[in-house]
Coordinates of N, CA and C in Angstrom, one line a residue:
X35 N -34.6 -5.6 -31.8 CA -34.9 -5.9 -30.4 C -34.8 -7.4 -30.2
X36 N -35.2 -7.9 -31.1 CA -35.3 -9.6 -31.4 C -33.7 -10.3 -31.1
X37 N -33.1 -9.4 -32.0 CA -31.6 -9.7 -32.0 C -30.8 -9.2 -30.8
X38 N -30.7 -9.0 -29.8 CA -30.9 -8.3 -28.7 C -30.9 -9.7 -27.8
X39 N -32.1 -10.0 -27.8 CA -32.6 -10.8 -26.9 C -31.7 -12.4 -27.0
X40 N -31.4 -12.5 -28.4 CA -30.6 -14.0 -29.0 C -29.1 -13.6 -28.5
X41 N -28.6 -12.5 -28.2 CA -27.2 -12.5 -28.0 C -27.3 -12.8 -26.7
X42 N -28.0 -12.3 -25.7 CA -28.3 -12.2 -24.7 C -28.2 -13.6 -24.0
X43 N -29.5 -14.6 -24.9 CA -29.8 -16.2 -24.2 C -27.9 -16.4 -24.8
X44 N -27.4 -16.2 -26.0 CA -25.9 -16.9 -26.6 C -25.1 -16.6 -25.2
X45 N -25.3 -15.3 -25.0 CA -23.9 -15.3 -23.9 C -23.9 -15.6 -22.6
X46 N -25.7 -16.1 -21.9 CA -25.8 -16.9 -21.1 C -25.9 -18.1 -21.2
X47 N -25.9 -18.9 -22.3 CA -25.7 -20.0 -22.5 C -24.2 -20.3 -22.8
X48 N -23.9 -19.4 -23.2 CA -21.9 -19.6 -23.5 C -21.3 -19.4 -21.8
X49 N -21.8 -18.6 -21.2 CA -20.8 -18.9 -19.7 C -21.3 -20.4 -18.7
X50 N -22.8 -20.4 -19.3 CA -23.2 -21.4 -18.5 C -22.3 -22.8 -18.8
X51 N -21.9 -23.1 -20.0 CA -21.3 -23.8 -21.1 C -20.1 -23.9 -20.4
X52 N -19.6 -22.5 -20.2 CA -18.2 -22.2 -19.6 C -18.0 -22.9 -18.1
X53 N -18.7 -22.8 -17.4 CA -19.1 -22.8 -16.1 C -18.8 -24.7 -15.9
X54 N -19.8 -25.3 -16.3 CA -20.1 -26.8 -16.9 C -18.6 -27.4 -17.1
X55 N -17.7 -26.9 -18.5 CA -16.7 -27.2 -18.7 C -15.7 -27.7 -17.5
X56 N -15.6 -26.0 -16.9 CA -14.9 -25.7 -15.6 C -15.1 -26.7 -14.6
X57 N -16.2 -26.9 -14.1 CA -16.4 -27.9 -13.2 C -15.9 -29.1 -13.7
X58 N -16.1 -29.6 -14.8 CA -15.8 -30.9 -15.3 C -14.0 -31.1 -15.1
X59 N -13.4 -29.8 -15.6 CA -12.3 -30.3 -15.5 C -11.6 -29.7 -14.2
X60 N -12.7 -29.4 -13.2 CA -11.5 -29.2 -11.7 C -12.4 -30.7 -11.7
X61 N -12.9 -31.4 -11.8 CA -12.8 -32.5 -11.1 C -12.2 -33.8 -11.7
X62 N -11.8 -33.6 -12.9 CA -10.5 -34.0 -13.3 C -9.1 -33.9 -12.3
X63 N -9.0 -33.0 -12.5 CA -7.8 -32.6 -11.4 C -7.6 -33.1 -9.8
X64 N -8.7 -33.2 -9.7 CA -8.8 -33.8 -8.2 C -9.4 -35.1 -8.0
X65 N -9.3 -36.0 -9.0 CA -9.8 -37.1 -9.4 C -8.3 -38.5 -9.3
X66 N -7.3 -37.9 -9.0 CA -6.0 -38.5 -8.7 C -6.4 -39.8 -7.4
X67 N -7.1 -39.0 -6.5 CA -7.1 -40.4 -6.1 C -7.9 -41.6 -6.3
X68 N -8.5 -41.1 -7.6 CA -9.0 -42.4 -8.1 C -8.0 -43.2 -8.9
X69 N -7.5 -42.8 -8.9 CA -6.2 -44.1 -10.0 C -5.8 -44.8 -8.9
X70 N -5.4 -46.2 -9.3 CA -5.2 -48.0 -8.3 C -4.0 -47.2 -7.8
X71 N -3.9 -48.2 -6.7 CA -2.3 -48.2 -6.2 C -1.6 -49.0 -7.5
X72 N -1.8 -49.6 -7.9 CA -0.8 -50.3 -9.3 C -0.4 -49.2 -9.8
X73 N -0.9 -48.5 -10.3 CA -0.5 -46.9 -10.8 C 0.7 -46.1 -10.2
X74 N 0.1 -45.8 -9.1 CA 1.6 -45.7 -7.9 C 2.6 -46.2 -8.0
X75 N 2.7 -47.5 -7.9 CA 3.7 -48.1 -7.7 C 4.0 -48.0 -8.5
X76 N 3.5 -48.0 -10.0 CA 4.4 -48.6 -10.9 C 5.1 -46.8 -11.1
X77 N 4.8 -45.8 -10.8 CA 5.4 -44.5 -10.6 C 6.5 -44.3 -9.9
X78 N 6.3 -45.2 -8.8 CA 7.3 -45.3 -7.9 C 8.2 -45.7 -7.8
X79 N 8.3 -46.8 -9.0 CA 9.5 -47.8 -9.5 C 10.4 -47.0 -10.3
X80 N 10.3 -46.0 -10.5 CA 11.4 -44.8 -11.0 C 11.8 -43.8 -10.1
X81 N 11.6 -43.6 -8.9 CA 11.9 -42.4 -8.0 C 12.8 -43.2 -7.1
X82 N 13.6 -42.5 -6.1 CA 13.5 -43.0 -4.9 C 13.2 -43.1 -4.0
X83 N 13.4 -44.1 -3.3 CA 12.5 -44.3 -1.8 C 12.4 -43.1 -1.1
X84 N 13.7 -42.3 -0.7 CA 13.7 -41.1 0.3 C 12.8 -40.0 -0.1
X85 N 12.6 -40.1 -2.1 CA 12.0 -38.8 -2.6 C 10.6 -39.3 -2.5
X86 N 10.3 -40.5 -2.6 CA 9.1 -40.8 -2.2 C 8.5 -40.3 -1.1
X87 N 8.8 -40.8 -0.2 CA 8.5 -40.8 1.0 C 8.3 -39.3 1.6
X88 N 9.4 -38.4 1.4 CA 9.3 -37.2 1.5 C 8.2 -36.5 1.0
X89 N 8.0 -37.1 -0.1 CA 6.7 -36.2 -1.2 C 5.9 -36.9 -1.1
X90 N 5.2 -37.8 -0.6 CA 3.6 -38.4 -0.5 C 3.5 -38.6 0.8
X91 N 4.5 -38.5 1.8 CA 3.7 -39.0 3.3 C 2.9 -38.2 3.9
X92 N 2.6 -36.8 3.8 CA 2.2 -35.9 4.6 C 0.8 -35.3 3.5
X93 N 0.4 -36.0 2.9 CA 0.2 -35.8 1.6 C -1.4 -36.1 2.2
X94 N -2.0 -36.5 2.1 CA -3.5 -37.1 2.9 C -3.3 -38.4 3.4
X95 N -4.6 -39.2 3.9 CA -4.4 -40.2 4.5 C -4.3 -41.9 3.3
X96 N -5.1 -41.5 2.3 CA -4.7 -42.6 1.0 C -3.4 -42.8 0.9
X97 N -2.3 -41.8 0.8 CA -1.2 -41.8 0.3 C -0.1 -42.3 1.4
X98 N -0.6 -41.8 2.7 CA 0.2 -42.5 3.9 C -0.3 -43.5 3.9
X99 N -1.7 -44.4 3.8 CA -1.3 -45.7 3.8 C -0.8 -46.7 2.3
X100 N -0.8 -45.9 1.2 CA -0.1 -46.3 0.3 C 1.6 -46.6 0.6
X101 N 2.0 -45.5 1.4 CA 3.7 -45.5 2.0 C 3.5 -46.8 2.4
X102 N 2.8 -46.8 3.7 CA 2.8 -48.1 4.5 C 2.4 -49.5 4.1
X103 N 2.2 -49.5 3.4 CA 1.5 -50.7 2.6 C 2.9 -51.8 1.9
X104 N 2.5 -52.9 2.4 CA 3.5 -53.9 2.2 C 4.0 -54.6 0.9
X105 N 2.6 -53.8 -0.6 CA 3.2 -53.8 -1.7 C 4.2 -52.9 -2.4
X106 N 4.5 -51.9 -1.5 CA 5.7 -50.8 -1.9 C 6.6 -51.5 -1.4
X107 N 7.8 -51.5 -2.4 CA 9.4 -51.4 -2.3 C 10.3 -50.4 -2.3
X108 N 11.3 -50.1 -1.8 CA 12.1 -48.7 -2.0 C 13.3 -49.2 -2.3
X109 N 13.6 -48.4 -3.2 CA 14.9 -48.2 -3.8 C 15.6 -47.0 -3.2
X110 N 16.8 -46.9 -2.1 CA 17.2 -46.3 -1.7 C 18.6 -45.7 -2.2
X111 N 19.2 -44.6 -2.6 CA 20.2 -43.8 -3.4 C 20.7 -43.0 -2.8
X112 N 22.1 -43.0 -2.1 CA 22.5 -41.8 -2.1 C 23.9 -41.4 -2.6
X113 N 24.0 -40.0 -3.1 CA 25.5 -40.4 -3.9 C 26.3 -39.3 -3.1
X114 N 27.4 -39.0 -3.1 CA 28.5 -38.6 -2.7 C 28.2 -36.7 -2.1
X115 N 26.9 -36.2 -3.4 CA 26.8 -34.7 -2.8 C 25.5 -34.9 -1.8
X116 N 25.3 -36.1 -1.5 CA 24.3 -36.1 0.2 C 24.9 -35.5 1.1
X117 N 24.6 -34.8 1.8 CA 25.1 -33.9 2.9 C 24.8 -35.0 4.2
X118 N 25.7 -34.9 5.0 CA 25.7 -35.6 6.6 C 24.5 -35.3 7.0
X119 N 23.9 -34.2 7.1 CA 23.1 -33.7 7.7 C 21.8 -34.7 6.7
X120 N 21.6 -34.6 6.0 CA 20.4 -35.0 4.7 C 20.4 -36.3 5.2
X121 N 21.9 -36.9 5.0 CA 21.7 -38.5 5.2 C 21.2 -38.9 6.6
X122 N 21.5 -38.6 7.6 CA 20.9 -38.7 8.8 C 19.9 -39.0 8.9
X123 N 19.1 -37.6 8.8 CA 17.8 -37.5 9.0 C 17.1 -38.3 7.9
X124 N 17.8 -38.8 6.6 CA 16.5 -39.7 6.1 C 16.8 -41.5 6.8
X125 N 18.2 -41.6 7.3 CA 18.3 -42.6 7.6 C 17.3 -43.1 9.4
X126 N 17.5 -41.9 9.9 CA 16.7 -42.1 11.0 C 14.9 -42.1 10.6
X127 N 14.4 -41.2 9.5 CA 12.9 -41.0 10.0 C 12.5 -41.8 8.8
X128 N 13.4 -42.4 7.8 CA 12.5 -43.3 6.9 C 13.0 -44.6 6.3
X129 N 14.8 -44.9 6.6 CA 15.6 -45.8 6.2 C 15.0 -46.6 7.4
X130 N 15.2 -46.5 8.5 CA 15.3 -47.5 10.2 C 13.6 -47.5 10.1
X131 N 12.4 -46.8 9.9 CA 11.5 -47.0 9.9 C 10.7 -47.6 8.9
X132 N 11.2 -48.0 7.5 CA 10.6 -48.7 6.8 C 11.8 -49.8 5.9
X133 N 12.3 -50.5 7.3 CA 13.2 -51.4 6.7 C 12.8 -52.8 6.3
X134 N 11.7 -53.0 6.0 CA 10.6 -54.2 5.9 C 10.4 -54.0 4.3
X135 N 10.5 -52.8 4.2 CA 10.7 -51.8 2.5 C 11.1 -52.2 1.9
X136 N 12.4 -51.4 2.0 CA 13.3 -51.5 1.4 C 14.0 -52.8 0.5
X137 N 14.5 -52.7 -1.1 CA 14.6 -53.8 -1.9 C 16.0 -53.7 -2.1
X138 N 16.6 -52.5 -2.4 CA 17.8 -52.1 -2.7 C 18.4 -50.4 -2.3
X139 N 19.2 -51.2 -2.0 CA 20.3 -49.4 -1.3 C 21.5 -49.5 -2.2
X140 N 21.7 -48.0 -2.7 CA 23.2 -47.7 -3.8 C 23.6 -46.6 -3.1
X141 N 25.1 -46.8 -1.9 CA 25.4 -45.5 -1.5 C 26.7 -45.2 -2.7
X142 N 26.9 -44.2 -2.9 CA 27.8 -44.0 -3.6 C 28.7 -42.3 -2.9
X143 N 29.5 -43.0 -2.2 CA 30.1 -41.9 -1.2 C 31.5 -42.0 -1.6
X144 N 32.0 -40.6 -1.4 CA 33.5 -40.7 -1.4 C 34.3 -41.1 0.0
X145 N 35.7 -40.8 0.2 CA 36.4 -41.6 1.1 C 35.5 -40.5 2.5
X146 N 35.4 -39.5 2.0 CA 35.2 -38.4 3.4 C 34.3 -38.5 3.8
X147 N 33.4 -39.5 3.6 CA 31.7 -39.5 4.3 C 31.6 -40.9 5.3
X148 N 33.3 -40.9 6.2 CA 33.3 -41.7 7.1 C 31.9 -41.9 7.9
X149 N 31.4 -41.0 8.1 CA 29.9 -40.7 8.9 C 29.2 -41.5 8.8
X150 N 29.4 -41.5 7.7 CA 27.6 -42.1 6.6 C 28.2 -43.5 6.7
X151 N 29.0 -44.0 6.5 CA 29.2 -45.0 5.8 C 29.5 -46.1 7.5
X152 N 29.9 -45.6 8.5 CA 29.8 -46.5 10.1 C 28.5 -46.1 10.8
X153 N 27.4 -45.0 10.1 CA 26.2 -45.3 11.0 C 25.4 -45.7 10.5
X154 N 25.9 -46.9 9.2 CA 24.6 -47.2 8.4 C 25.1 -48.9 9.1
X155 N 23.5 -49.2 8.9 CA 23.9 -50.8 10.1 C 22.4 -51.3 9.3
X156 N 23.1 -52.3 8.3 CA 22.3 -52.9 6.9 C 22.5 -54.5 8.0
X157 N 21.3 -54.9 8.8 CA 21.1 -56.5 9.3 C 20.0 -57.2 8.8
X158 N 19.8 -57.9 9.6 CA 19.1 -59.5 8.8 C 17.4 -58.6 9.0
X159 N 16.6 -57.3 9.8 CA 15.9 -57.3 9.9 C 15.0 -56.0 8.6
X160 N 16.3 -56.0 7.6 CA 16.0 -55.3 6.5 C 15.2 -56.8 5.1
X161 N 14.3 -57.8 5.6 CA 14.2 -57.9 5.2 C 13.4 -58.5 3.9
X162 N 13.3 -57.4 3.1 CA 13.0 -57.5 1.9 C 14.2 -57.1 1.1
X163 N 15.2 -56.8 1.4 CA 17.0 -56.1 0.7 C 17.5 -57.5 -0.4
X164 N 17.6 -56.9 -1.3 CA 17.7 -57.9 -2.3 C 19.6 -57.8 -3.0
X165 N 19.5 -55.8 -3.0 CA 20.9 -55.9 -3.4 C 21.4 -54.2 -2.4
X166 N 22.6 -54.9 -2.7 CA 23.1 -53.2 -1.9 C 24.9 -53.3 -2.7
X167 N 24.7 -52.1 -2.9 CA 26.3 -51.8 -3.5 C 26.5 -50.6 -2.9
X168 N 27.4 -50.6 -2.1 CA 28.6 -49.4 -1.5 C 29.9 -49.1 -2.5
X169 N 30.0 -47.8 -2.9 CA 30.8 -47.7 -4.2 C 31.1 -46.2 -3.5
X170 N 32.7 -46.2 -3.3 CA 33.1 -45.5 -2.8 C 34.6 -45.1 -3.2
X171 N 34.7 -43.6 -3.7 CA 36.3 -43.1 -4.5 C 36.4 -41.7 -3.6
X172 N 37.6 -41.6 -4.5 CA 38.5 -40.5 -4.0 C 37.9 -39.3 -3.3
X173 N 36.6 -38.8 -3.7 CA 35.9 -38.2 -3.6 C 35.8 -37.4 -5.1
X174 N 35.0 -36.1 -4.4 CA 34.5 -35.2 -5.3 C 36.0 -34.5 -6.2
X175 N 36.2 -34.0 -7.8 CA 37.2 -34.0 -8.4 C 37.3 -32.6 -8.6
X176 N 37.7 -32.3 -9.6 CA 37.9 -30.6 -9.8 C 35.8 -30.1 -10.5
X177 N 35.6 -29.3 -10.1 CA 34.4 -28.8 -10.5 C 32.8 -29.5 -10.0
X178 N 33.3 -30.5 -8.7 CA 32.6 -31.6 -7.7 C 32.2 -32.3 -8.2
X179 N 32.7 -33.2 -9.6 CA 32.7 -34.3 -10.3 C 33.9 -35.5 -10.0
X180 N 33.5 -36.8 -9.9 CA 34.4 -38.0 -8.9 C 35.2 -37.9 -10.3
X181 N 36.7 -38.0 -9.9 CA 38.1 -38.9 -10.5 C 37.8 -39.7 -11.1
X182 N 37.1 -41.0 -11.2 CA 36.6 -42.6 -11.3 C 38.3 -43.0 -10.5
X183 N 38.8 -42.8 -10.1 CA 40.6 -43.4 -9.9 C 40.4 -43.3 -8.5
X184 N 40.8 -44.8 -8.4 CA 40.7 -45.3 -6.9 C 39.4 -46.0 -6.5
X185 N 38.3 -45.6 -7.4 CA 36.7 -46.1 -7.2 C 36.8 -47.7 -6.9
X186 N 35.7 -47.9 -5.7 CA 35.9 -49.4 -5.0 C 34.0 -49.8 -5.1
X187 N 34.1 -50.9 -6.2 CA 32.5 -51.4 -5.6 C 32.6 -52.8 -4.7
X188 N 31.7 -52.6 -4.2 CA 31.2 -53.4 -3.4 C 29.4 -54.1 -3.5
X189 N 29.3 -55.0 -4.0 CA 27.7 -55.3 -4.1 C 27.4 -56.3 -4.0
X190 N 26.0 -56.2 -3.1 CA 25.3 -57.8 -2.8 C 24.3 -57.9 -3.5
X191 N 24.3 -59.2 -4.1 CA 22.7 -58.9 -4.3 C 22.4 -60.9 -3.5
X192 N 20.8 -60.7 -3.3 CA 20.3 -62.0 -2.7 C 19.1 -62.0 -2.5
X193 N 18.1 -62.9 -2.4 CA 16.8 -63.0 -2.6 C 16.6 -63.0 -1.4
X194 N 17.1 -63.2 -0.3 CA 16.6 -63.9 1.0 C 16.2 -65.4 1.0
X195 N 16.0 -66.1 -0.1 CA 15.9 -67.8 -0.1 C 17.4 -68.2 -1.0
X196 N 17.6 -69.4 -0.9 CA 18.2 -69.9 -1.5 C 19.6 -70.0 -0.9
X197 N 20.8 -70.3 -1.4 CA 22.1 -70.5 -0.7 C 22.2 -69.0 0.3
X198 N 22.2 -68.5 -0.3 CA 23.0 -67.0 0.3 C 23.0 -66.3 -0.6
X199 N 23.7 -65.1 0.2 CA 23.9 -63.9 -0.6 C 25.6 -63.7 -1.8
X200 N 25.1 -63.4 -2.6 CA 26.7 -63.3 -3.6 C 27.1 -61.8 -3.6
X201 N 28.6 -61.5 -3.1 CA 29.0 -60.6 -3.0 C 30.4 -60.3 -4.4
X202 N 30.2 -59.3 -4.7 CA 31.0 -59.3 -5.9 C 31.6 -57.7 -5.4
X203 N 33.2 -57.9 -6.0 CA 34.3 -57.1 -5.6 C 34.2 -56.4 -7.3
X204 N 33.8 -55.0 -7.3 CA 34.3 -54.5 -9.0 C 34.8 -53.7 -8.8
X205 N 36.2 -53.5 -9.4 CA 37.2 -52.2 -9.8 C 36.6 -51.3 -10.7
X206 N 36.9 -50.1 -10.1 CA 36.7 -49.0 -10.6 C 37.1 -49.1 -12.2
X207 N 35.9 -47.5 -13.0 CA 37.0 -47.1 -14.3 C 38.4 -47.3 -14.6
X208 N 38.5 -48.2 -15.4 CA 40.1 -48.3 -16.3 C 40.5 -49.2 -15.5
X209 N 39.8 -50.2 -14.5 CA 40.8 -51.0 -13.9 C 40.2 -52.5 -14.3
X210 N 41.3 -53.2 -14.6 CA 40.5 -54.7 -14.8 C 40.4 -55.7 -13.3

């Protein structure tokens, strides 16, 4: 009967145990917004700007004013299988709205994405823009992979102080 009674306290004390654990590690898990914004950012220095923004603004109120916050930079990317439709809408609800952001843009479109490429309007009021390269070919190849043949860069880069901005002309693969 003795022995009875000892399993009894063991297996209330083992869920209790269990129980304790549990709590400890849900509040682990929900303990994210204790980590700095340094943390963020420096997370954010590998994504890009559009996936950022997409995935943390609607997110609670810390994180929207993390977006907003004038130590974030964005690096903006888009390459050739951006759809018209995609590029739009990120250019209207987060390229034109956080152009104070933004540090560098890499569109990398083929010849067909006339669209994209006359309603993008890169002026003096983007300014934190450091570099921008427009890199633009034949388009998409056999199996929606680019040719490299015909590829045209185009890239600025500039601090905003100093003489100006330096633009540099680079031919595509296999061309000197």
């Amino acid at each position: 009967m003795n022995q009875i009674k000892r399993k009894l306290s063991f297996n209330q004390s083992s869920k209790e145990q269990t129980k304790k654990l549990r709590n400890k590690f849900d509040r682990k898990i929900t303990s994210i917004e204790n980590l700095s914004n340094e943390f963020f950012y420096e997370i954010f220095d590998y994504l890009d700007g559009c996936e950022i923004y997409q995935t943390f603004s609607n997110l609670n109120h810390r994180f929207q004013q993390l977006l907003n916050s004038s130590s974030l930079r964005f690096k903006i990317n888009f390459h050739h299988s951006t759809s018209i439709e995609i590029f739009m809408n990120n250019y209207k609800q987060i390229i034109l709205l956080n152009k104070d952001q933004i540090f560098s843009i890499h569109l990398s479109l083929s010849t067909h994405n006339n669209q994209i490429i006359s309603s993008l309007n890169i002026d003096s009021s983007f300014n934190r823009l450091e570099s921008r390269v427009l890199q633009s070919g034949p388009g998409p190849g056999p199996g929606g992979t680019g040719t490299g043949i015909g590829t045209k860069i185009l890239r600025f880069t500039g601090t905003g102080t100093g003489p100006g901005p330096k633009f540099c002309f680079l031919p595509g693969p296999g061309r000197d």
